[in-house]
Amino acid sequence: MTTAQMDKASQPLVHGGRVMSADGTPITYLARGSGPVLLAVHGGLGSAVSMLPLAGHLAEHYTVVAMNCRGHGTSGDPRSAPDIAHEVADIAAVIDAVGPVEVLFGYSFGAVLALETGLRAPERIGRLAVYEPPLPVTYPIPDLAAVDTAIAGGDYERLILAASAVSGGFSPAELAALRSDPLWWFKVAQAPTLAATLRVVTGLDPDLGRYAVITAPVMVITGTTSADYILAAADLLTAALPDPTRKTLPGQGHHVAPDVLAQALLPG
C-alpha cells in the first residue's frame, strides 16, 4: 500500500442519517470527523456532498454534519411551498438528531438559513458562522418567471450560467473555474431547486435590523474578490449584529477554497 493509500485509509469515514422535518419532508445528512458538532448548510445548487471537502479539513477538530436542504441531494421533495420557516424547521430537525451543535455554519444561501435559525431557534445553537450570505437588502432579484420557464423547458445549464453571472456572487473568472470543477455538474443537476431557493431569499424581510436580537456570537466571513453586492451585504450585516466577528480571506471569492475556509472556522 502506498503512502497516499494509507493516508486515505486512515481518514475518518463518512456516515449518514435521515430525519423527518415538521411538515413531513425527509431531510438527509452526511457526517465526518470527531469532536463537537459543526452543522454545515450548503449554498444554492449545492448539497451535503459539496460540504465534504470542508469537512475533510475540519475532521480532526469537529464532527462535521453536512445536511441536504429540502429538495437537494438525497433529501426529499418539499411537502410545503417555499418558505423560510420550513427551511429553519429542517435545520432544527437535524440539530435535534445530532446535537448539541456548537457551531452552525452556512455558506451563501445556507448562510441566510443559518442566520434565520439563529433568529428563530436561538436555543438550538452555540455559535454562528456565515460565509457571504446573499441577503435581500442588496441581492439583485432575478426574473422568477424566466427561471420557472427555463426549468420547465429543461434549459438547466444555460439557466445556471445566467443566474451565476447575475446573482450568483461569482466573478467571470470564478465562473470559468467552476465549470472546470467536477462539482459543476452537480450544480447543473440541481437546477430545478433554484426556483424555490430564490423565492425563499426574495421572500425575506430586507431589514437587517431584525438580526440585532440574535444572541449567539456570529462570525461573518467574506473573501476579497466576490461581487460588490455580496460584500456590501456582509458589511451591513456586521453593523447590525450585536456580537459579530468579521474575518476576511484575501484572494478568495464566493467560490472559496475549502482549506482556507476551514482555517477561519477552526476553534481558538
Coordinates of C-alpha atoms in Angstrom, one line a residue:
M1 CA 0.0 0.0 0.0
T2 CA 1.3 3.4 -1.0
T3 CA 1.6 6.3 1.5
A4 CA -1.3 8.1 -0.3
Q5 CA -3.4 4.9 0.1
M6 CA -2.5 4.6 3.8
D7 CA -3.4 8.3 4.4
K8 CA -6.7 7.8 2.7
A9 CA -7.5 4.7 4.6
S10 CA -6.8 6.5 7.9
Q11 CA -9.2 9.3 7.2
P12 CA -12.4 9.4 9.2
L13 CA -15.2 7.5 7.4
V14 CA -18.3 9.3 6.3
H15 CA -21.7 8.2 7.7
G16 CA -25.2 9.4 7.1
G17 CA -28.6 9.9 8.6
R18 CA -32.2 10.8 7.8
V19 CA -34.8 12.8 9.8
M20 CA -38.3 14.0 9.2
S21 CA -39.0 17.7 9.2
A22 CA -42.1 19.2 10.8
D23 CA -44.1 19.1 7.5
G24 CA -43.1 15.5 6.7
T25 CA -40.2 16.3 4.3
P26 CA -37.4 13.8 4.6
I27 CA -34.0 15.5 5.3
T28 CA -30.7 13.7 5.0
Y29 CA -27.2 14.4 6.1
L30 CA -23.6 13.2 6.0
A31 CA -21.2 13.3 8.9
R32 CA -17.4 13.1 9.2
G33 CA -14.9 13.7 11.9
S34 CA -14.9 13.7 15.7
G35 CA -15.4 16.2 18.5
P36 CA -18.0 18.9 18.9
V37 CA -20.7 19.1 16.2
L38 CA -20.4 21.7 13.4
L39 CA -23.5 21.7 11.3
A40 CA -22.8 22.9 7.7
V41 CA -25.5 24.1 5.5
H42 CA -24.7 24.3 1.8
G43 CA -25.5 27.0 -0.7
G44 CA -27.9 27.2 -3.5
L45 CA -27.4 24.4 -6.1
G46 CA -25.3 22.6 -3.6
S47 CA -25.7 19.6 -1.4
A48 CA -24.1 17.8 1.5
V49 CA -21.5 16.4 -0.9
S50 CA -20.3 20.0 -1.7
M51 CA -19.6 20.5 2.0
L52 CA -17.5 17.3 2.4
P53 CA -14.2 18.9 1.2
L54 CA -14.6 21.4 4.0
A55 CA -15.4 18.6 6.4
G56 CA -12.2 16.9 5.5
H57 CA -10.1 19.9 6.7
L58 CA -12.1 20.1 9.9
A59 CA -12.5 16.5 10.8
E60 CA -9.7 16.5 13.5
H61 CA -11.5 19.3 15.3
Y62 CA -15.2 18.8 14.7
T63 CA -17.8 16.2 13.8
V64 CA -19.0 18.0 10.7
V65 CA -22.6 17.2 9.8
A66 CA -23.4 18.4 6.3
M67 CA -27.2 18.4 5.7
N68 CA -29.0 18.3 2.4
C69 CA -31.5 21.2 2.3
R70 CA -35.1 20.2 1.2
G71 CA -35.2 19.2 -2.4
H72 CA -31.4 19.0 -2.6
G73 CA -29.1 15.9 -2.7
T74 CA -30.9 12.9 -1.2
S75 CA -33.4 14.9 0.8
G76 CA -37.0 14.5 -0.3
D77 CA -39.1 16.8 -2.4
P78 CA -40.6 19.6 -0.2
R79 CA -44.0 18.9 1.2
S80 CA -44.8 22.6 1.5
A81 CA -44.4 25.8 -0.5
P82 CA -41.1 27.6 -0.3
D83 CA -40.8 29.5 3.0
I84 CA -38.0 30.3 5.4
A85 CA -40.0 28.8 8.3
H86 CA -39.8 25.3 6.7
E87 CA -36.0 25.7 6.0
V88 CA -35.4 26.6 9.7
A89 CA -37.6 23.6 10.7
D90 CA -35.4 21.3 8.6
I91 CA -32.2 22.6 10.4
A92 CA -33.9 22.2 13.8
A93 CA -34.8 18.6 13.0
V94 CA -31.2 17.8 12.1
I95 CA -30.0 19.6 15.2
D96 CA -32.4 17.6 17.4
A97 CA -31.0 14.4 15.8
V98 CA -27.2 15.1 16.0
G99 CA -26.9 17.9 18.6
P100 CA -25.9 19.6 20.7
V101 CA -24.5 21.8 17.9
E102 CA -21.5 24.0 18.9
V103 CA -21.3 25.8 15.5
L104 CA -23.9 26.3 12.9
F105 CA -22.2 27.2 9.6
G106 CA -23.8 28.4 6.4
Y107 CA -22.4 29.0 3.0
S108 CA -24.1 31.5 0.7
F109 CA -27.9 30.5 0.7
G110 CA -27.0 28.3 3.7
A111 CA -25.7 31.4 5.5
V112 CA -29.1 33.0 5.1
L113 CA -30.7 29.9 6.6
A114 CA -28.2 29.9 9.4
L115 CA -28.9 33.5 10.3
E116 CA -32.7 32.9 10.3
T117 CA -32.2 29.8 12.5
G118 CA -30.2 32.0 15.0
L119 CA -33.1 34.4 14.9
R120 CA -35.9 31.9 15.2
A121 CA -34.4 29.0 17.2
P122 CA -31.6 30.5 19.3
E123 CA -31.8 27.8 21.9
R124 CA -30.5 25.2 19.5
I125 CA -27.1 26.6 18.6
G126 CA -24.0 27.8 20.4
R127 CA -22.3 29.9 17.7
L128 CA -23.0 31.0 14.1
A129 CA -20.6 31.3 11.3
V130 CA -21.7 32.6 7.8
Y131 CA -19.9 32.9 4.5
E132 CA -21.2 35.6 2.2
P133 CA -25.0 35.4 2.6
P134 CA -26.9 36.8 -0.4
L135 CA -29.2 39.0 1.7
P136 CA -32.2 40.7 0.0
V137 CA -31.0 44.1 1.2
T138 CA -28.5 44.2 -1.7
Y139 CA -29.4 41.0 -3.7
P140 CA -30.2 41.5 -7.4
I141 CA -33.5 39.8 -7.7
P142 CA -33.8 37.7 -10.9
D143 CA -36.9 37.3 -13.0
L144 CA -38.6 34.4 -11.3
A145 CA -41.0 33.8 -14.2
A146 CA -38.0 33.4 -16.5
V147 CA -36.4 31.0 -14.0
D148 CA -39.6 28.9 -14.0
T149 CA -39.8 28.9 -17.8
A150 CA -36.1 27.7 -18.1
I151 CA -36.7 24.9 -15.6
A152 CA -39.9 23.8 -17.3
G153 CA -38.0 23.7 -20.6
G154 CA -35.1 21.7 -19.2
D155 CA -32.7 24.5 -20.1
Y156 CA -30.6 23.7 -17.0
E157 CA -27.0 24.7 -17.8
R158 CA -28.0 27.9 -19.6
L159 CA -30.1 28.9 -16.6
I160 CA -27.3 28.2 -14.1
L161 CA -24.8 30.2 -16.2
A162 CA -27.2 33.2 -16.4
A163 CA -28.1 33.0 -12.7
S164 CA -24.5 32.6 -11.6
A165 CA -23.3 35.6 -13.7
V166 CA -26.2 37.9 -12.5
S167 CA -26.9 36.9 -8.9
G168 CA -24.5 34.0 -8.0
G169 CA -21.9 36.2 -6.5
F170 CA -19.2 34.9 -8.9
S171 CA -16.7 36.9 -11.0
P172 CA -16.3 35.8 -14.6
A173 CA -13.0 34.1 -13.7
E174 CA -14.6 32.2 -10.8
L175 CA -17.5 31.1 -13.1
A176 CA -15.0 29.8 -15.6
A177 CA -13.2 27.9 -12.8
L178 CA -16.5 26.4 -11.6
R179 CA -17.2 25.0 -15.0
S180 CA -14.0 23.1 -14.9
D181 CA -14.8 21.6 -11.5
P182 CA -16.5 18.2 -11.4
L183 CA -19.0 19.6 -8.9
W184 CA -20.2 21.9 -11.7
W185 CA -22.4 19.0 -13.0
F186 CA -23.9 18.5 -9.5
K187 CA -24.9 22.2 -9.6
V188 CA -26.4 21.8 -13.1
A189 CA -28.4 18.8 -11.9
Q190 CA -29.8 20.8 -9.0
A191 CA -31.2 23.5 -11.4
P192 CA -34.8 22.7 -10.5
T193 CA -34.2 23.7 -6.9
L194 CA -33.3 27.3 -7.9
A195 CA -36.9 28.4 -8.2
A196 CA -37.6 27.6 -4.5
T197 CA -34.3 28.9 -3.3
L198 CA -34.8 32.3 -4.9
R199 CA -38.4 32.5 -3.6
V200 CA -37.1 31.9 -0.1
V201 CA -34.5 34.6 -0.3
T202 CA -36.7 37.2 -2.0
G203 CA -39.5 36.5 0.5
L204 CA -37.3 37.6 3.4
D205 CA -37.7 40.9 5.2
P206 CA -34.7 43.0 3.9
D207 CA -34.5 44.9 7.2
L208 CA -31.2 43.7 8.7
G209 CA -32.0 45.4 12.0
R210 CA -34.1 42.4 13.0
Y211 CA -30.8 40.4 13.3
A212 CA -29.8 42.6 16.3
V213 CA -31.7 40.3 18.6
I214 CA -29.6 37.2 17.7
T215 CA -28.0 36.2 21.0
A216 CA -25.3 33.8 19.7
P217 CA -21.9 35.1 18.7
V218 CA -21.7 35.4 14.9
M219 CA -18.7 35.2 12.7
V220 CA -19.2 36.9 9.3
I221 CA -16.6 35.7 6.7
T222 CA -16.0 37.1 3.3
G223 CA -13.4 36.9 0.6
T224 CA -12.0 39.9 -1.2
T225 CA -12.9 39.2 -4.9
S226 CA -16.7 38.5 -4.6
A227 CA -19.4 40.6 -6.2
D228 CA -19.9 44.0 -4.7
Y229 CA -23.4 43.3 -3.6
I230 CA -22.3 40.3 -1.6
L231 CA -19.6 42.3 0.2
A232 CA -21.9 45.2 0.9
A233 CA -24.5 42.9 2.5
A234 CA -21.8 41.5 4.8
D235 CA -20.8 45.0 5.9
L236 CA -24.4 45.9 6.6
L237 CA -25.0 42.6 8.4
T238 CA -21.9 43.0 10.6
A239 CA -23.1 46.5 11.6
A240 CA -26.5 45.2 12.6
L241 CA -25.3 42.3 14.7
P242 CA -24.8 42.7 18.5
D243 CA -21.8 40.4 18.8
P244 CA -20.1 40.0 15.5
T245 CA -16.6 38.9 14.5
R246 CA -15.5 39.7 10.9
K247 CA -12.9 37.7 9.0
T248 CA -11.7 38.5 5.5
L249 CA -10.0 35.8 3.4
P250 CA -7.5 37.5 1.0
G251 CA -7.7 36.4 -2.6
Q252 CA -10.9 34.4 -2.0
G253 CA -14.2 34.8 -3.8
H254 CA -17.7 33.4 -3.5
H255 CA -16.2 30.0 -4.6
V256 CA -14.0 29.8 -1.6
A257 CA -11.2 27.2 -1.2
P258 CA -12.2 24.7 1.5
D259 CA -8.8 24.6 3.2
V260 CA -8.7 28.4 3.5
L261 CA -12.3 28.5 4.8
A262 CA -11.5 25.7 7.3
Q263 CA -8.7 27.8 8.8
A264 CA -11.2 30.6 9.5
L265 CA -13.6 28.1 11.2
L266 CA -11.0 26.4 13.4
P267 CA -11.5 27.0 17.2
G268 CA -9.3 29.4 19.0

